Amino acid sequence: MPATARGVRTRAALVAAARVVFERDGYLDARLTDITKEAGCATGTFYTYFTNKEEVFAAVLEEARKDMMHPGMDRVDDEDDPYAVLEASNRAYLTAYQRNAKLMGLMEQVAHVDPEFRRIRTERAEAFIERNARGIAELQRRSIADPEVDPMTASRALSGMVSRMAYGVFVSGEAADGGREYDLDELVGALTRLWANALRFPGGR
C-alpha cells in the first residue's frame, strides 16, 4: 500500500477507474490505457501501484469483497428477534450483491481460466461460510437454532443457497423463471424463511 496520503488517493482512483472499465468492457477487453485515462493519470503512474491488469482486477475484487462482507444493515427494531436480524442480514447481503453483480459475473468468468482468481473466489466464499457458521453456533448457544446440526455444514449449505440464488437472479438471469423478475422483498422473504426453517427457529414461519 502507498506510504503517503497522496499515494493512497491515487491508488484508490486507479481502483475506482478500473472498476468502471472492467464493468463497461469486461475483463478480457479492458486495457490499461483505458484505466489510466479514466483515472486521469499517466500510464507510468499505474505501474507505481500495480504490476499488471490481473493485479488491479484483484484490488477491485477486494473492494467489492469488503462491501459485501460489511454492507451495513438496516436498523432492527427488536434485536432480540433472531428472525428479524436474519432478515436484515440477508437483505443487506443481497442488496450488496446486486450492487456488485457485474463484478461477481466477471469473477466467475475469470476464475474458470485463471487459478489465482479461482483461489480468490474460494477464499471469498470461505470467509462468508466461516462467518455464518459462527453465527449459527451462537444461535445454538442461545437455544434458537437446531443443536443437532453441524454449524459449518449448515453454513456451507445455506450460504451456498443464498449466493447461488443471488447469482442466478442478479448475474446470469437463470433464476428468472420464464422471464420473471424477482422483487427484492420477495427474494429476501423466501430465502430468510428457508434459512430459518432449516435451522428450526422456534415458531417457524
mmCIF file of N, CA, C and O in Angstrom, residues 23-117:
data_model
loop_
_atom_site.group_PDB
_atom_site.id
_atom_site.type_symbol
_atom_site.label_atom_id
_atom_site.label_comp_id
_atom_site.label_asym_id
_atom_site.label_seq_id
_atom_site.Cartn_x
_atom_site.Cartn_y
_atom_site.Cartn_z
ATOM 1 N N GLU A 23 -16.278 -3.177 -15.654
ATOM 2 C CA GLU A 23 -17.729 -3.361 -15.758
ATOM 3 C C GLU A 23 -18.249 -2.943 -17.127
ATOM 4 O O GLU A 23 -19.216 -3.517 -17.632
ATOM 5 N N ARG A 24 -17.604 -1.980 -17.742
ATOM 6 C CA ARG A 24 -18.037 -1.495 -19.053
ATOM 7 C C ARG A 24 -17.576 -2.400 -20.188
ATOM 8 O O ARG A 24 -18.355 -2.744 -21.088
ATOM 9 N N ASP A 25 -16.294 -2.811 -20.146
ATOM 10 C CA ASP A 25 -15.692 -3.513 -21.276
ATOM 11 C C ASP A 25 -15.490 -5.005 -21.046
ATOM 12 O O ASP A 25 -15.175 -5.734 -21.992
ATOM 13 N N GLY A 26 -15.636 -5.458 -19.801
ATOM 14 C CA GLY A 26 -15.321 -6.853 -19.498
ATOM 15 C C GLY A 26 -13.845 -6.999 -19.180
ATOM 16 O O GLY A 26 -13.039 -6.114 -19.477
ATOM 17 N N TYR A 27 -13.492 -8.127 -18.595
ATOM 18 C CA TYR A 27 -12.100 -8.316 -18.169
ATOM 19 C C TYR A 27 -11.153 -8.455 -19.357
ATOM 20 O O TYR A 27 -10.102 -7.802 -19.408
ATOM 21 N N LEU A 28 -11.507 -9.265 -20.334
ATOM 22 C CA LEU A 28 -10.591 -9.538 -21.450
ATOM 23 C C LEU A 28 -10.342 -8.304 -22.304
ATOM 24 O O LEU A 28 -9.224 -8.087 -22.790
ATOM 25 N N ASP A 29 -11.362 -7.490 -22.495
ATOM 26 C CA ASP A 29 -11.224 -6.334 -23.381
ATOM 27 C C ASP A 29 -10.758 -5.066 -22.666
ATOM 28 O O ASP A 29 -10.498 -4.043 -23.309
ATOM 29 N N ALA A 30 -10.669 -5.112 -21.351
ATOM 30 C CA ALA A 30 -10.206 -3.935 -20.600
ATOM 31 C C ALA A 30 -8.727 -3.693 -20.883
ATOM 32 O O ALA A 30 -7.925 -4.622 -20.886
ATOM 33 N N ARG A 31 -8.352 -2.434 -21.120
ATOM 34 C CA ARG A 31 -6.959 -2.074 -21.393
ATOM 35 C C ARG A 31 -6.442 -1.127 -20.321
ATOM 36 O O ARG A 31 -7.190 -0.303 -19.793
ATOM 37 N N LEU A 32 -5.169 -1.259 -20.029
ATOM 38 C CA LEU A 32 -4.574 -0.396 -19.012
ATOM 39 C C LEU A 32 -4.655 1.077 -19.408
ATOM 40 O O LEU A 32 -4.834 1.949 -18.548
ATOM 41 N N THR A 33 -4.529 1.356 -20.697
ATOM 42 C CA THR A 33 -4.614 2.749 -21.142
ATOM 43 C C THR A 33 -6.007 3.326 -20.887
ATOM 44 O O THR A 33 -6.142 4.518 -20.587
ATOM 45 N N ASP A 34 -7.041 2.474 -20.982
ATOM 46 C CA ASP A 34 -8.396 2.939 -20.687
ATOM 47 C C ASP A 34 -8.551 3.227 -19.198
ATOM 48 O O ASP A 34 -9.257 4.164 -18.798
ATOM 49 N N ILE A 35 -7.894 2.408 -18.371
ATOM 50 C CA ILE A 35 -7.972 2.611 -16.926
ATOM 51 C C ILE A 35 -7.283 3.915 -16.527
ATOM 52 O O ILE A 35 -7.822 4.710 -15.752
ATOM 53 N N THR A 36 -6.086 4.142 -17.045
ATOM 54 C CA THR A 36 -5.365 5.370 -16.688
ATOM 55 C C THR A 36 -6.080 6.606 -17.241
ATOM 56 O O THR A 36 -6.088 7.659 -16.594
ATOM 57 N N LYS A 37 -6.684 6.476 -18.407
ATOM 58 C CA LYS A 37 -7.451 7.588 -18.953
ATOM 59 C C LYS A 37 -8.644 7.898 -18.062
ATOM 60 O O LYS A 37 -8.944 9.068 -17.770
ATOM 61 N N GLU A 38 -9.322 6.860 -17.620
ATOM 62 C CA GLU A 38 -10.480 7.041 -16.736
ATOM 63 C C GLU A 38 -10.060 7.670 -15.407
ATOM 64 O O GLU A 38 -10.789 8.489 -14.833
ATOM 65 N N ALA A 39 -8.862 7.292 -14.938
ATOM 66 C CA ALA A 39 -8.359 7.826 -13.664
ATOM 67 C C ALA A 39 -7.727 9.199 -13.821
ATOM 68 O O ALA A 39 -7.446 9.869 -12.818
ATOM 69 N N GLY A 40 -7.449 9.608 -15.063
ATOM 70 C CA GLY A 40 -6.839 10.907 -15.303
ATOM 71 C C GLY A 40 -5.377 10.968 -14.914
ATOM 72 O O GLY A 40 -4.895 11.978 -14.388
ATOM 73 N N CYS A 41 -4.660 9.860 -15.147
ATOM 74 C CA CYS A 41 -3.236 9.843 -14.806
ATOM 75 C C CYS A 41 -2.441 9.184 -15.928
ATOM 76 O O CYS A 41 -3.010 8.591 -16.853
ATOM 77 N N ALA A 42 -1.136 9.271 -15.854
ATOM 78 C CA ALA A 42 -0.261 8.706 -16.882
ATOM 79 C C ALA A 42 -0.115 7.204 -16.700
ATOM 80 O O ALA A 42 -0.295 6.670 -15.602
ATOM 81 N N THR A 43 0.206 6.521 -17.802
ATOM 82 C CA THR A 43 0.391 5.074 -17.743
ATOM 83 C C THR A 43 1.490 4.690 -16.758
ATOM 84 O O THR A 43 1.383 3.701 -16.030
ATOM 85 N N GLY A 44 2.539 5.508 -16.712
ATOM 86 C CA GLY A 44 3.628 5.226 -15.789
ATOM 87 C C GLY A 44 3.175 5.225 -14.339
ATOM 88 O O GLY A 44 3.713 4.486 -13.508
ATOM 89 N N THR A 45 2.194 6.050 -14.022
ATOM 90 C CA THR A 45 1.668 6.114 -12.662
ATOM 91 C C THR A 45 1.030 4.788 -12.268
ATOM 92 O O THR A 45 1.141 4.350 -11.118
ATOM 93 N N PHE A 46 0.377 4.155 -13.233
ATOM 94 C CA PHE A 46 -0.259 2.852 -12.954
ATOM 95 C C PHE A 46 0.774 1.873 -12.411
ATOM 96 O O PHE A 46 0.521 1.175 -11.415
ATOM 97 N N TYR A 47 1.943 1.828 -13.045
ATOM 98 C CA TYR A 47 2.959 0.838 -12.661
ATOM 99 C C TYR A 47 3.644 1.175 -11.337
ATOM 100 O O TYR A 47 4.406 0.360 -10.817
ATOM 101 N N THR A 48 3.358 2.333 -10.793
ATOM 102 C CA THR A 48 3.842 2.646 -9.450
ATOM 103 C C THR A 48 3.082 1.832 -8.405
ATOM 104 O O THR A 48 3.619 1.495 -7.348
ATOM 105 N N TYR A 49 1.835 1.476 -8.734
ATOM 106 C CA TYR A 49 0.963 0.820 -7.762
ATOM 107 C C TYR A 49 0.589 -0.612 -8.141
ATOM 108 O O TYR A 49 0.289 -1.421 -7.251
ATOM 109 N N PHE A 50 0.606 -0.925 -9.434
ATOM 110 C CA PHE A 50 0.198 -2.254 -9.888
ATOM 111 C C PHE A 50 1.157 -2.767 -10.951
ATOM 112 O O PHE A 50 1.693 -1.988 -11.741
ATOM 113 N N THR A 51 1.295 -4.089 -10.975
ATOM 114 C CA THR A 51 2.195 -4.705 -11.948
ATOM 115 C C THR A 51 1.517 -4.939 -13.288
ATOM 116 O O THR A 51 2.127 -4.793 -14.349
ATOM 117 N N ASN A 52 0.243 -5.304 -13.244
ATOM 118 C CA ASN A 52 -0.465 -5.671 -14.476
ATOM 119 C C ASN A 52 -1.977 -5.581 -14.264
ATOM 120 O O ASN A 52 -2.454 -5.182 -13.187
ATOM 121 N N LYS A 53 -2.712 -5.980 -15.277
ATOM 122 C CA LYS A 53 -4.177 -5.923 -15.221
ATOM 123 C C LYS A 53 -4.726 -6.880 -14.172
ATOM 124 O O LYS A 53 -5.707 -6.562 -13.486
ATOM 125 N N GLU A 54 -4.095 -8.040 -14.040
ATOM 126 C CA GLU A 54 -4.550 -9.022 -13.062
ATOM 127 C C GLU A 54 -4.509 -8.451 -11.644
ATOM 128 O O GLU A 54 -5.435 -8.660 -10.843
ATOM 129 N N GLU A 55 -3.459 -7.702 -11.354
ATOM 130 C CA GLU A 55 -3.287 -7.169 -10.005
ATOM 131 C C GLU A 55 -4.319 -6.095 -9.682
ATOM 132 O O GLU A 55 -4.863 -6.057 -8.572
ATOM 133 N N VAL A 56 -4.618 -5.235 -10.638
ATOM 134 C CA VAL A 56 -5.610 -4.196 -10.357
ATOM 135 C C VAL A 56 -7.014 -4.807 -10.314
ATOM 136 O O VAL A 56 -7.869 -4.352 -9.540
ATOM 137 N N PHE A 57 -7.259 -5.858 -11.072
ATOM 138 C CA PHE A 57 -8.554 -6.539 -11.000
ATOM 139 C C PHE A 57 -8.732 -7.180 -9.626
ATOM 140 O O PHE A 57 -9.819 -7.121 -9.031
ATOM 141 N N ALA A 58 -7.667 -7.769 -9.098
ATOM 142 C CA ALA A 58 -7.724 -8.340 -7.751
ATOM 143 C C ALA A 58 -8.036 -7.256 -6.725
ATOM 144 O O ALA A 58 -8.787 -7.489 -5.764
ATOM 145 N N ALA A 59 -7.473 -6.056 -6.909
ATOM 146 C CA ALA A 59 -7.743 -4.948 -5.990
ATOM 147 C C ALA A 59 -9.206 -4.517 -6.076
ATOM 148 O O ALA A 59 -9.830 -4.193 -5.061
ATOM 149 N N VAL A 60 -9.759 -4.511 -7.270
ATOM 150 C CA VAL A 60 -11.171 -4.171 -7.453
ATOM 151 C C VAL A 60 -12.056 -5.194 -6.746
ATOM 152 O O VAL A 60 -13.013 -4.847 -6.043
ATOM 153 N N LEU A 61 -11.717 -6.473 -6.914
ATOM 154 C CA LEU A 61 -12.496 -7.525 -6.269
ATOM 155 C C LEU A 61 -12.395 -7.437 -4.749
ATOM 156 O O LEU A 61 -13.365 -7.736 -4.042
ATOM 157 N N GLU A 62 -11.243 -7.032 -4.245
ATOM 158 C CA GLU A 62 -11.080 -6.900 -2.801
ATOM 159 C C GLU A 62 -11.987 -5.804 -2.246
ATOM 160 O O GLU A 62 -12.586 -5.958 -1.173
ATOM 161 N N GLU A 63 -12.112 -4.699 -2.984
ATOM 162 C CA GLU A 63 -13.015 -3.640 -2.543
ATOM 163 C C GLU A 63 -14.466 -4.129 -2.530
ATOM 164 O O GLU A 63 -15.230 -3.809 -1.618
ATOM 165 N N ALA A 64 -14.822 -4.917 -3.538
ATOM 166 C CA ALA A 64 -16.179 -5.471 -3.586
ATOM 167 C C ALA A 64 -16.400 -6.451 -2.436
ATOM 168 O O ALA A 64 -17.481 -6.495 -1.839
ATOM 169 N N ARG A 65 -15.371 -7.239 -2.121
ATOM 170 C CA ARG A 65 -15.489 -8.195 -1.016
ATOM 171 C C ARG A 65 -15.750 -7.468 0.305
ATOM 172 O O ARG A 65 -16.601 -7.876 1.100
ATOM 173 N N LYS A 66 -15.025 -6.376 0.538
ATOM 174 C CA LYS A 66 -15.227 -5.602 1.759
ATOM 175 C C LYS A 66 -16.656 -5.061 1.826
ATOM 176 O O LYS A 66 -17.294 -5.065 2.884
ATOM 177 N N ASP A 67 -17.151 -4.585 0.694
ATOM 178 C CA ASP A 67 -18.502 -4.040 0.637
ATOM 179 C C ASP A 67 -19.524 -5.112 0.982
ATOM 180 O O ASP A 67 -20.492 -4.860 1.708
ATOM 181 N N MET A 68 -19.297 -6.344 0.500
ATOM 182 C CA MET A 68 -20.267 -7.407 0.708
ATOM 183 C C MET A 68 -20.129 -8.053 2.079
ATOM 184 O O MET A 68 -21.104 -8.562 2.631
ATOM 185 N N MET A 69 -18.927 -8.055 2.647
ATOM 186 C CA MET A 69 -18.748 -8.609 3.987
ATOM 187 C C MET A 69 -19.298 -7.663 5.052
ATOM 188 O O MET A 69 -19.748 -8.091 6.109
ATOM 189 N N HIS A 70 -19.256 -6.375 4.786
ATOM 190 C CA HIS A 70 -19.706 -5.375 5.754
ATOM 191 C C HIS A 70 -20.640 -4.381 5.058
ATOM 192 O O HIS A 70 -20.319 -3.194 4.945
ATOM 193 N N PRO A 71 -21.803 -4.862 4.569
ATOM 194 C CA PRO A 71 -22.661 -3.986 3.769
ATOM 195 C C PRO A 71 -23.456 -2.974 4.579
ATOM 196 O O PRO A 71 -23.990 -2.024 4.027
ATOM 197 N N GLY A 72 -23.555 -3.184 5.876
ATOM 198 C CA GLY A 72 -24.371 -2.281 6.693
ATOM 199 C C GLY A 72 -25.821 -2.722 6.672
ATOM 200 O O GLY A 72 -26.426 -2.845 5.608
ATOM 201 N N MET A 73 -26.367 -3.006 7.836
ATOM 202 C CA MET A 73 -27.741 -3.478 7.944
ATOM 203 C C MET A 73 -28.677 -2.346 8.332
ATOM 204 O O MET A 73 -28.282 -1.412 9.026
ATOM 205 N N ASP A 74 -29.913 -2.461 7.871
ATOM 206 C CA ASP A 74 -30.943 -1.540 8.345
ATOM 207 C C ASP A 74 -31.145 -1.764 9.841
ATOM 208 O O ASP A 74 -30.892 -2.853 10.362
ATOM 209 N N ARG A 75 -31.616 -0.731 10.502
ATOM 210 C CA ARG A 75 -31.867 -0.847 11.938
ATOM 211 C C ARG A 75 -32.949 -1.888 12.206
ATOM 212 O O ARG A 75 -33.998 -1.900 11.548
ATOM 213 N N VAL A 76 -32.690 -2.787 13.139
ATOM 214 C CA VAL A 76 -33.672 -3.803 13.525
ATOM 215 C C VAL A 76 -34.353 -3.326 14.801
ATOM 216 O O VAL A 76 -33.692 -3.085 15.813
ATOM 217 N N ASP A 77 -35.678 -3.183 14.754
ATOM 218 C CA ASP A 77 -36.412 -2.655 15.908
ATOM 219 C C ASP A 77 -36.232 -3.530 17.148
ATOM 220 O O ASP A 77 -36.091 -3.023 18.262
ATOM 221 N N ASP A 78 -36.267 -4.838 16.943
ATOM 222 C CA ASP A 78 -36.113 -5.753 18.073
ATOM 223 C C ASP A 78 -34.909 -6.648 17.813
ATOM 224 O O ASP A 78 -35.011 -7.651 17.125
ATOM 225 N N GLU A 79 -33.767 -6.273 18.347
ATOM 226 C CA GLU A 79 -32.547 -7.036 18.097
ATOM 227 C C GLU A 79 -32.554 -8.384 18.810
ATOM 228 O O GLU A 79 -31.673 -9.208 18.587
ATOM 229 N N ASP A 80 -33.544 -8.621 19.668
ATOM 230 C CA ASP A 80 -33.673 -9.921 20.316
ATOM 231 C C ASP A 80 -34.467 -10.898 19.460
ATOM 232 O O ASP A 80 -34.615 -12.065 19.820
ATOM 233 N N ASP A 81 -35.019 -10.416 18.357
ATOM 234 C CA ASP A 81 -35.784 -11.270 17.447
ATOM 235 C C ASP A 81 -34.817 -11.835 16.405
ATOM 236 O O ASP A 81 -34.409 -11.118 15.482
ATOM 237 N N PRO A 82 -34.428 -13.096 16.511
ATOM 238 C CA PRO A 82 -33.427 -13.657 15.590
ATOM 239 C C PRO A 82 -33.900 -13.668 14.144
ATOM 240 O O PRO A 82 -33.096 -13.528 13.228
ATOM 241 N N TYR A 83 -35.204 -13.826 13.932
ATOM 242 C CA TYR A 83 -35.731 -13.831 12.570
ATOM 243 C C TYR A 83 -35.557 -12.466 11.925
ATOM 244 O O TYR A 83 -35.146 -12.356 10.762
ATOM 245 N N ALA A 84 -35.853 -11.403 12.689
ATOM 246 C CA ALA A 84 -35.711 -10.043 12.159
ATOM 247 C C ALA A 84 -34.260 -9.730 11.846
ATOM 248 O O ALA A 84 -33.950 -9.089 10.833
ATOM 249 N N VAL A 85 -33.349 -10.188 12.700
ATOM 250 C CA VAL A 85 -31.923 -9.953 12.468
ATOM 251 C C VAL A 85 -31.463 -10.709 11.226
ATOM 252 O O VAL A 85 -30.721 -10.182 10.388
ATOM 253 N N LEU A 86 -31.915 -11.967 11.089
ATOM 254 C CA LEU A 86 -31.557 -12.764 9.914
ATOM 255 C C LEU A 86 -32.086 -12.119 8.641
ATOM 256 O O LEU A 86 -31.386 -12.039 7.632
ATOM 257 N N GLU A 87 -33.313 -11.628 8.695
ATOM 258 C CA GLU A 87 -33.919 -10.982 7.524
ATOM 259 C C GLU A 87 -33.133 -9.729 7.133
ATOM 260 O O GLU A 87 -32.852 -9.502 5.947
ATOM 261 N N ALA A 88 -32.744 -8.927 8.111
ATOM 262 C CA ALA A 88 -31.972 -7.715 7.829
ATOM 263 C C ALA A 88 -30.605 -8.063 7.258
ATOM 264 O O ALA A 88 -30.097 -7.377 6.358
ATOM 265 N N SER A 89 -29.995 -9.126 7.762
ATOM 266 C CA SER A 89 -28.688 -9.557 7.271
ATOM 267 C C SER A 89 -28.783 -10.027 5.821
ATOM 268 O O SER A 89 -27.944 -9.677 4.981
ATOM 269 N N ASN A 90 -29.811 -10.822 5.514
ATOM 270 C CA ASN A 90 -29.994 -11.291 4.140
ATOM 271 C C ASN A 90 -30.274 -10.134 3.188
ATOM 272 O O ASN A 90 -29.776 -10.105 2.062
ATOM 273 N N ARG A 91 -31.054 -9.171 3.648
ATOM 274 C CA ARG A 91 -31.363 -8.021 2.799
ATOM 275 C C ARG A 91 -30.089 -7.225 2.495
ATOM 276 O O ARG A 91 -29.856 -6.806 1.357
ATOM 277 N N ALA A 92 -29.264 -7.024 3.532
ATOM 278 C CA ALA A 92 -28.021 -6.283 3.333
ATOM 279 C C ALA A 92 -27.103 -7.013 2.356
ATOM 280 O O ALA A 92 -26.502 -6.393 1.466
ATOM 281 N N TYR A 93 -26.997 -8.335 2.502
ATOM 282 C CA TYR A 93 -26.133 -9.110 1.609
ATOM 283 C C TYR A 93 -26.645 -9.068 0.167
ATOM 284 O O TYR A 93 -25.875 -8.832 -0.773
ATOM 285 N N LEU A 94 -27.929 -9.296 -0.020
ATOM 286 C CA LEU A 94 -28.488 -9.333 -1.374
ATOM 287 C C LEU A 94 -28.416 -7.961 -2.050
ATOM 288 O O LEU A 94 -28.161 -7.870 -3.253
ATOM 289 N N THR A 95 -28.617 -6.902 -1.275
ATOM 290 C CA THR A 95 -28.502 -5.552 -1.831
ATOM 291 C C THR A 95 -27.064 -5.279 -2.270
ATOM 292 O O THR A 95 -26.823 -4.705 -3.336
ATOM 293 N N ALA A 96 -26.096 -5.701 -1.441
ATOM 294 C CA ALA A 96 -24.685 -5.527 -1.796
ATOM 295 C C ALA A 96 -24.325 -6.382 -2.998
ATOM 296 O O ALA A 96 -23.548 -5.959 -3.865
ATOM 297 N N TYR A 97 -24.873 -7.588 -3.070
ATOM 298 C CA TYR A 97 -24.605 -8.464 -4.218
ATOM 299 C C TYR A 97 -25.134 -7.825 -5.499
ATOM 300 O O TYR A 97 -24.447 -7.813 -6.520
ATOM 301 N N GLN A 98 -26.336 -7.298 -5.420
ATOM 302 C CA GLN A 98 -26.914 -6.630 -6.587
ATOM 303 C C GLN A 98 -26.060 -5.447 -7.011
ATOM 304 O O GLN A 98 -25.849 -5.214 -8.212
ATOM 305 N N ARG A 99 -25.532 -4.717 -6.046
ATOM 306 C CA ARG A 99 -24.676 -3.564 -6.315
ATOM 307 C C ARG A 99 -23.377 -3.985 -6.999
ATOM 308 O O ARG A 99 -22.813 -3.235 -7.793
ATOM 309 N N ASN A 100 -22.903 -5.189 -6.701
ATOM 310 C CA ASN A 100 -21.636 -5.687 -7.248
ATOM 311 C C ASN A 100 -21.834 -6.795 -8.273
ATOM 312 O O ASN A 100 -20.901 -7.551 -8.560
ATOM 313 N N ALA A 101 -23.029 -6.894 -8.828
ATOM 314 C CA ALA A 101 -23.373 -8.031 -9.681
ATOM 315 C C ALA A 101 -22.454 -8.171 -10.892
ATOM 316 O O ALA A 101 -22.048 -9.281 -11.253
ATOM 317 N N LYS A 102 -22.119 -7.075 -11.546
ATOM 318 C CA LYS A 102 -21.268 -7.172 -12.730
ATOM 319 C C LYS A 102 -19.897 -7.747 -12.374
ATOM 320 O O LYS A 102 -19.339 -8.568 -13.104
ATOM 321 N N LEU A 103 -19.358 -7.322 -11.236
ATOM 322 C CA LEU A 103 -18.060 -7.847 -10.806
ATOM 323 C C LEU A 103 -18.151 -9.314 -10.434
ATOM 324 O O LEU A 103 -17.235 -10.090 -10.696
ATOM 325 N N MET A 104 -19.263 -9.721 -9.815
ATOM 326 C CA MET A 104 -19.429 -11.126 -9.456
ATOM 327 C C MET A 104 -19.463 -11.990 -10.715
ATOM 328 O O MET A 104 -18.909 -13.087 -10.748
ATOM 329 N N GLY A 105 -20.103 -11.481 -11.751
ATOM 330 C CA GLY A 105 -20.116 -12.211 -13.015
ATOM 331 C C GLY A 105 -18.741 -12.312 -13.636
ATOM 332 O O GLY A 105 -18.339 -13.377 -14.127
ATOM 333 N N LEU A 106 -17.990 -11.209 -13.614
ATOM 334 C CA LEU A 106 -16.632 -11.222 -14.157
ATOM 335 C C LEU A 106 -15.730 -12.155 -13.371
ATOM 336 O O LEU A 106 -14.903 -12.874 -13.942
ATOM 337 N N MET A 107 -15.877 -12.159 -12.048
ATOM 338 C CA MET A 107 -15.049 -13.036 -11.229
ATOM 339 C C MET A 107 -15.289 -14.500 -11.586
ATOM 340 O O MET A 107 -14.345 -15.290 -11.680
ATOM 341 N N GLU A 108 -16.547 -14.874 -11.782
ATOM 342 C CA GLU A 108 -16.849 -16.254 -12.163
ATOM 343 C C GLU A 108 -16.202 -16.602 -13.497
ATOM 344 O O GLU A 108 -15.628 -17.680 -13.658
ATOM 345 N N GLN A 109 -16.281 -15.698 -14.455
ATOM 346 C CA GLN A 109 -15.696 -15.960 -15.773
ATOM 347 C C GLN A 109 -14.185 -16.141 -15.687
ATOM 348 O O GLN A 109 -13.629 -17.103 -16.232
ATOM 349 N N VAL A 110 -13.529 -15.234 -15.003
ATOM 350 C CA VAL A 110 -12.074 -15.277 -14.923
ATOM 351 C C VAL A 110 -11.612 -16.460 -14.093
ATOM 352 O O VAL A 110 -10.590 -17.091 -14.397
ATOM 353 N N ALA A 111 -12.364 -16.811 -13.045
ATOM 354 C CA ALA A 111 -11.979 -17.931 -12.179
ATOM 355 C C ALA A 111 -11.957 -19.255 -12.931
ATOM 356 O O ALA A 111 -11.239 -20.181 -12.550
ATOM 357 N N HIS A 112 -12.708 -19.354 -14.000
ATOM 358 C CA HIS A 112 -12.745 -20.598 -14.776
ATOM 359 C C HIS A 112 -11.441 -20.832 -15.542
ATOM 360 O O HIS A 112 -11.114 -21.968 -15.893
ATOM 361 N N VAL A 113 -10.696 -19.773 -15.801
ATOM 362 C CA VAL A 113 -9.486 -19.919 -16.625
ATOM 363 C C VAL A 113 -8.203 -19.518 -15.907
ATOM 364 O O VAL A 113 -7.112 -19.790 -16.404
ATOM 365 N N ASP A 114 -8.323 -18.887 -14.751
ATOM 366 C CA ASP A 114 -7.136 -18.400 -14.038
ATOM 367 C C ASP A 114 -7.123 -18.969 -12.617
ATOM 368 O O ASP A 114 -7.979 -18.631 -11.799
ATOM 369 N N PRO A 115 -6.147 -19.830 -12.299
ATOM 370 C CA PRO A 115 -6.102 -20.454 -10.970
ATOM 371 C C PRO A 115 -6.022 -19.452 -9.830
ATOM 372 O O PRO A 115 -6.566 -19.706 -8.741
ATOM 373 N N GLU A 116 -5.351 -18.313 -10.032
ATOM 374 C CA GLU A 116 -5.224 -17.335 -8.965
ATOM 375 C C GLU A 116 -6.575 -16.732 -8.609
ATOM 376 O O GLU A 116 -6.907 -16.563 -7.426
ATOM 377 N N PHE A 117 -7.377 -16.440 -9.610
ATOM 378 C CA PHE A 117 -8.696 -15.887 -9.327
ATOM 379 C C PHE A 117 -9.656 -16.964 -8.828
ATOM 380 O O PHE A 117 -10.608 -16.666 -8.099
#
